mmCIF file of C-alpha atoms (C1' of nucleotides) in Angstrom:
data_model
loop_
_atom_site.group_PDB
_atom_site.id
_atom_site.type_symbol
_atom_site.label_atom_id
_atom_site.label_comp_id
_atom_site.label_asym_id
_atom_site.label_seq_id
_atom_site.Cartn_x
_atom_site.Cartn_y
_atom_site.Cartn_z
ATOM 1 C CA MET A 763 -0.064 0.318 -0.158
ATOM 2 C CA GLY A 764 1.291 3.372 0.784
ATOM 3 C CA ASN A 765 2.922 2.819 4.038
ATOM 4 C CA THR A 766 6.802 2.913 2.958
ATOM 5 C CA GLU A 767 8.282 3.022 6.700
ATOM 6 C CA VAL A 768 8.031 0.593 9.433
ATOM 7 C CA PRO A 769 9.986 0.120 12.536
ATOM 8 C CA PRO A 770 13.856 -0.298 11.364
ATOM 9 C CA GLU A 771 15.278 -3.437 12.308
ATOM 10 C CA ASP A 772 18.241 -2.998 14.314
ATOM 11 C CA GLY A 773 19.429 -6.454 14.362
ATOM 12 C CA TYR A 774 17.503 -8.466 17.386
ATOM 13 C CA SER A 775 14.125 -9.394 17.589
ATOM 14 C CA TRP A 776 11.531 -7.609 19.097
ATOM 15 C CA ARG A 777 7.986 -8.979 20.405
ATOM 16 C CA LYS A 778 5.571 -6.055 21.042
ATOM 17 C CA TYR A 779 4.131 -6.228 24.413
ATOM 18 C CA GLY A 780 2.191 -3.058 24.394
ATOM 19 C CA GLN A 781 0.526 -0.047 22.260
ATOM 20 C CA LYS A 782 -0.602 3.434 23.771
ATOM 21 C CA GLU A 783 -1.674 6.693 22.566
ATOM 22 C CA ILE A 784 0.628 9.774 23.693
ATOM 23 C CA LEU A 785 -1.068 12.590 24.958
ATOM 24 C CA GLY A 786 0.690 15.381 22.318
ATOM 25 C CA SER A 787 1.031 12.647 19.452
ATOM 26 C CA LYS A 788 -1.155 11.894 17.003
ATOM 27 C CA PHE A 789 0.454 7.938 16.658
ATOM 28 C CA PRO A 790 0.509 5.544 19.043
ATOM 29 C CA ARG A 791 3.585 4.634 20.629
ATOM 30 C CA GLY A 792 4.622 0.610 20.411
ATOM 31 C CA TYR A 793 6.321 -1.119 23.076
ATOM 32 C CA TYR A 794 8.698 -3.755 22.242
ATOM 33 C CA ARG A 795 10.887 -6.332 24.018
ATOM 34 C CA CYS A 796 13.430 -8.712 23.417
ATOM 35 C CA THR A 797 11.835 -11.585 21.797
ATOM 36 C CA HIS A 798 14.519 -14.135 23.289
ATOM 37 C CA GLN A 799 15.147 -15.104 27.233
ATOM 38 C CA LYS A 800 11.553 -14.895 28.071
ATOM 39 C CA LEU A 801 11.240 -12.633 30.960
ATOM 40 C CA ASN A 802 14.113 -12.989 32.729
ATOM 41 C CA ASN A 803 17.440 -12.358 31.290
ATOM 42 C CA CYS A 804 16.501 -9.572 28.670
ATOM 43 C CA PRO A 805 15.621 -6.629 30.274
ATOM 44 C CA ALA A 806 15.934 -4.640 26.757
ATOM 45 C CA LYS A 807 13.071 -2.997 25.912
ATOM 46 C CA LYS A 808 12.759 -0.798 23.066
ATOM 47 C CA GLN A 809 10.180 1.954 22.085
ATOM 48 C CA VAL A 810 8.942 3.385 18.645
ATOM 49 C CA GLN A 811 7.030 6.373 18.083
ATOM 50 C CA ARG A 812 6.535 8.126 14.906
ATOM 51 C CA LEU A 813 6.599 11.882 15.290
ATOM 52 C CA ASP A 814 3.715 13.819 14.056
ATOM 53 C CA ASN A 815 5.933 16.170 12.197
ATOM 54 C CA ASP A 816 7.152 13.383 10.033
ATOM 55 C CA PRO A 817 5.056 10.649 9.888
ATOM 56 C CA TYR A 818 8.427 9.219 8.379
ATOM 57 C CA THR A 819 10.214 9.410 10.947
ATOM 58 C CA PHE A 820 10.530 7.016 14.055
ATOM 59 C CA GLU A 821 11.784 7.900 17.233
ATOM 60 C CA VAL A 822 13.548 4.823 18.704
ATOM 61 C CA THR A 823 14.179 4.715 22.096
ATOM 62 C CA TYR A 824 16.164 1.802 23.547
ATOM 63 C CA ARG A 825 16.923 0.807 26.920
ATOM 64 C CA GLY A 826 18.243 -1.880 29.127
ATOM 65 C CA ASP A 827 21.036 -4.102 28.218
ATOM 66 C CA HIS A 828 21.003 -7.390 25.840
ATOM 67 C CA THR A 829 22.241 -9.875 27.381
ATOM 68 C CA CYS A 830 21.415 -12.085 24.594
ATOM 69 C CA MET A 831 24.189 -13.196 22.350
ATOM 70 C CA MET A 832 23.730 -13.207 19.192
ATOM 71 C CA SER A 833 25.625 -16.838 17.092
ATOM 72 C CA SER A 834 29.156 -16.704 16.921
ATOM 73 C CA SER A 835 28.837 -14.143 14.136
ATOM 74 C CA ALA A 836 31.188 -11.226 13.816
ATOM 75 C CA PRO A 837 29.351 -7.948 15.205
ATOM 76 C CA SER A 838 29.053 -6.867 11.320
ATOM 77 C CA LEU A 839 25.999 -4.805 12.670
ATOM 78 C CA PRO A 840 26.392 -1.818 15.000
ATOM 79 C CA PRO A 841 24.949 -2.331 18.199
ATOM 80 C CA PRO A 842 22.162 -0.035 19.664
ATOM 81 C CA PRO A 843 23.110 1.676 22.504
ATOM 82 C CA PRO A 844 23.139 -0.012 25.565
ATOM 83 C CA SER A 845 21.174 2.210 27.824
ATOM 84 C CA GLU A 846 18.876 4.894 26.560
ATOM 85 C CA ALA A 847 19.474 6.475 23.603
ATOM 86 C CA MET A 848 17.363 7.965 20.484
ATOM 87 C CA SER A 849 17.679 7.554 17.427
ATOM 88 C CA THR A 850 15.690 8.770 14.611
ATOM 89 C CA CYS A 851 16.294 8.224 10.653
ATOM 90 C CA SER A 852 16.041 12.687 10.273
ATOM 91 C CA LEU A 853 15.916 15.670 12.183
ATOM 92 C CA PRO A 854 13.760 18.180 11.435
ATOM 93 C CA ALA A 855 16.195 20.958 12.774
ATOM 94 C CA SER A 856 12.894 23.015 13.170
ATOM 95 C CA GLN A 857 11.886 22.063 16.647
ATOM 96 C CA PRO A 858 13.591 20.077 19.587
ATOM 97 C CA LEU A 859 11.751 16.933 20.016
ATOM 98 C CA PRO A 860 8.663 16.470 21.917
ATOM 99 C CA HIS A 861 9.655 15.727 25.080
ATOM 100 C CA LEU A 862 11.887 12.822 26.939
ATOM 101 C CA LEU A 863 11.209 10.648 30.046
ATOM 102 C CA PRO A 864 13.438 10.116 32.729
ATOM 103 C CA MET A 865 11.660 7.240 33.544
ATOM 104 C CA ASP A 866 12.933 4.277 35.615
ATOM 105 C CA ILE A 867 16.692 5.389 35.444
ATOM 106 C CA LYS A 868 17.407 4.984 38.901
ATOM 107 C CA GLU A 869 20.980 4.567 38.259
ATOM 108 C CA SER A 870 21.738 7.589 36.153
ATOM 109 C CA VAL A 871 24.303 10.121 37.373
ATOM 110 C CA GLY A 872 23.236 13.705 35.298
ATOM 111 C CA ASP A 873 19.532 13.602 34.591
ATOM 112 C CA LEU A 874 18.630 14.397 31.377
ATOM 113 C CA TYR A 875 15.200 16.136 30.931
ATOM 114 C CA ASN A 876 13.792 17.749 28.279
ATOM 115 C CA VAL A 877 11.057 19.592 27.654
ATOM 116 C CA THR A 878 8.249 20.590 24.728
ATOM 117 C CA PRO A 879 8.083 23.561 23.087
ATOM 118 C CA HIS A 880 4.627 23.347 22.650
ATOM 119 C CA GLY A 881 3.985 25.599 24.789
ATOM 120 C CA ASN A 882 1.665 24.502 27.870
ATOM 121 C CA VAL A 883 -0.168 21.378 27.617
ATOM 122 C CA SER A 884 -0.572 20.693 31.056
ATOM 123 C CA GLY A 885 -2.516 22.837 32.928
ATOM 124 C CA ALA A 886 -5.154 20.547 34.438
ATOM 125 C CA GLY A 887 -5.222 22.474 38.363
ATOM 126 C CA SER A 888 -1.734 21.944 39.249
ATOM 127 C CA SER A 889 0.874 23.073 37.133
ATOM 128 C CA PRO A 890 4.259 21.728 39.233
ATOM 129 C CA PRO A 891 8.042 23.569 38.292
ATOM 130 C CA ASN A 892 9.562 21.395 36.450
ATOM 131 C CA ASN A 893 13.399 21.506 36.186
ATOM 132 C CA TYR A 894 13.813 22.330 32.328
ATOM 133 C CA VAL A 895 17.418 21.449 31.799
ATOM 134 C CA ASP A 896 18.358 22.203 28.015
ATOM 135 C CA TYR A 897 20.364 19.156 26.616
ATOM 136 C CA PRO A 898 23.049 19.403 23.586
ATOM 137 C CA ILE A 899 23.664 16.262 23.071
ATOM 138 C CA VAL A 900 22.720 13.730 24.717
ATOM 139 C CA THR A 901 22.756 10.534 22.580
ATOM 140 C CA ASP A 902 26.592 11.082 22.815
ATOM 141 C CA LEU A 903 26.602 12.274 25.934
ATOM 142 C CA VAL A 904 24.528 9.483 27.473
ATOM 143 C CA ASP A 905 26.691 7.277 25.616
ATOM 144 C CA THR A 906 29.877 8.629 27.089
ATOM 145 C CA LEU A 907 28.612 8.526 30.507
ATOM 146 C CA PHE A 908 27.274 5.205 30.381
ATOM 147 C CA ASN A 909 29.795 3.750 28.938
ATOM 148 C CA SER A 910 30.521 1.599 32.342
ATOM 149 C CA ASP A 911 27.952 -0.940 33.326
ATOM 150 C CA ILE A 912 25.138 -0.237 35.918
ATOM 151 C CA ASN A 913 25.974 -2.783 37.842
ATOM 152 C CA ASN A 914 28.961 -1.251 39.272
ATOM 153 C CA ASN A 915 27.827 0.468 42.324
ATOM 154 C CA ASN A 916 30.285 2.598 43.071
ATOM 155 C CA SER A 917 29.413 6.473 43.542
ATOM 156 C CA ILE A 918 25.557 6.754 42.106
ATOM 157 C CA ASN A 919 24.428 4.719 45.579
ATOM 158 C CA PHE A 920 25.697 7.471 47.080
ATOM 159 C CA MET A 921 23.246 9.982 46.074
ATOM 160 C CA PHE A 922 20.362 8.800 48.140
ATOM 161 C CA SER A 923 20.531 6.550 51.265
ATOM 162 C CA SER A 924 17.098 5.616 51.805
ATOM 163 C "C1'" DA B 949 0.188 -26.198 17.299
ATOM 164 C "C1'" DA B 950 3.720 -22.491 18.484
ATOM 165 C "C1'" DC B 951 4.750 -18.002 18.022
ATOM 166 C "C1'" DA B 952 3.689 -12.859 17.296
ATOM 167 C "C1'" DT B 953 0.440 -9.156 17.373
ATOM 168 C "C1'" DT B 954 -3.805 -7.097 18.540
ATOM 169 C "C1'" DT B 955 -6.197 -4.895 21.816
ATOM 170 C "C1'" DG B 956 -8.043 -3.573 26.582
ATOM 171 C "C1'" DA B 957 -7.498 -3.244 31.466
ATOM 172 C "C1'" DC B 958 -4.664 -2.893 34.673
ATOM 173 C "C1'" DC B 959 -0.482 -0.652 37.310
ATOM 174 C "C1'" DT B 960 2.577 2.446 38.314
ATOM 175 C "C1'" DA B 961 4.826 7.029 37.973
ATOM 176 C "C1'" DT B 962 4.068 11.623 38.016
ATOM 177 C "C1'" DA C 117 -6.390 12.278 39.027
ATOM 178 C "C1'" DT C 118 -3.617 11.428 34.569
ATOM 179 C "C1'" DA C 119 -0.483 9.668 31.438
ATOM 180 C "C1'" DG C 120 2.317 6.289 30.568
ATOM 181 C "C1'" DG C 121 4.133 1.492 30.789
ATOM 182 C "C1'" DT C 122 2.833 -3.383 31.197
ATOM 183 C "C1'" DC C 123 0.149 -7.741 31.427
ATOM 184 C "C1'" DA C 124 -2.920 -10.504 30.059
ATOM 185 C "C1'" DA C 125 -6.613 -13.061 26.800
ATOM 186 C "C1'" DA C 126 -7.916 -13.324 22.006
ATOM 187 C "C1'" DT C 127 -6.399 -13.412 17.349
ATOM 188 C "C1'" DG C 128 -3.870 -13.822 13.408
ATOM 189 C "C1'" DT C 129 -0.073 -15.990 10.990
ATOM 190 C "C1'" DT C 130 3.502 -19.312 9.779
#
DNA sequence: AACATTTGACCTAT
DNA sequence: ATAGGTCAAATGTT
């Protein structure tokens, strides 16, 4: 049909386990998970959301680490960023990205927050003061900062004892 | 039949 | 309370 773009292949098999419509986006967001290692070894998840601005652009958010071993072949395919990284096919360069959520990143040292430029979406009674932090290059930054394993409980644990 | 996807309900975090 | 995220049953496909 007219559908040209489908979720790009990353080299891993993903099983779709949910889909939800996101406020502020015209298209629903798909939730994927590693098709192997039942619900135990592979905490790797993947989020796919197409931008309402560019329906041809898919915002893929990877999170978690891959514990699956891909046979015994050389990694010809560049493995996606381990932690969370956003990969898009093309950047509009007109407006920043909708918004990123810190989610359940408890091990993150520096928090990476983004804000939507869509003016004011919220406003249902209470409007909590959000800490708007502009990030220059989250993708590279995160990759560099997170090149270590999360299992390393070295300094991050000291942030909050309780 | 087995597996993956679909869809609504349920749960959690904000 | 709301938006977002996950689960689970049903359905479809291989």
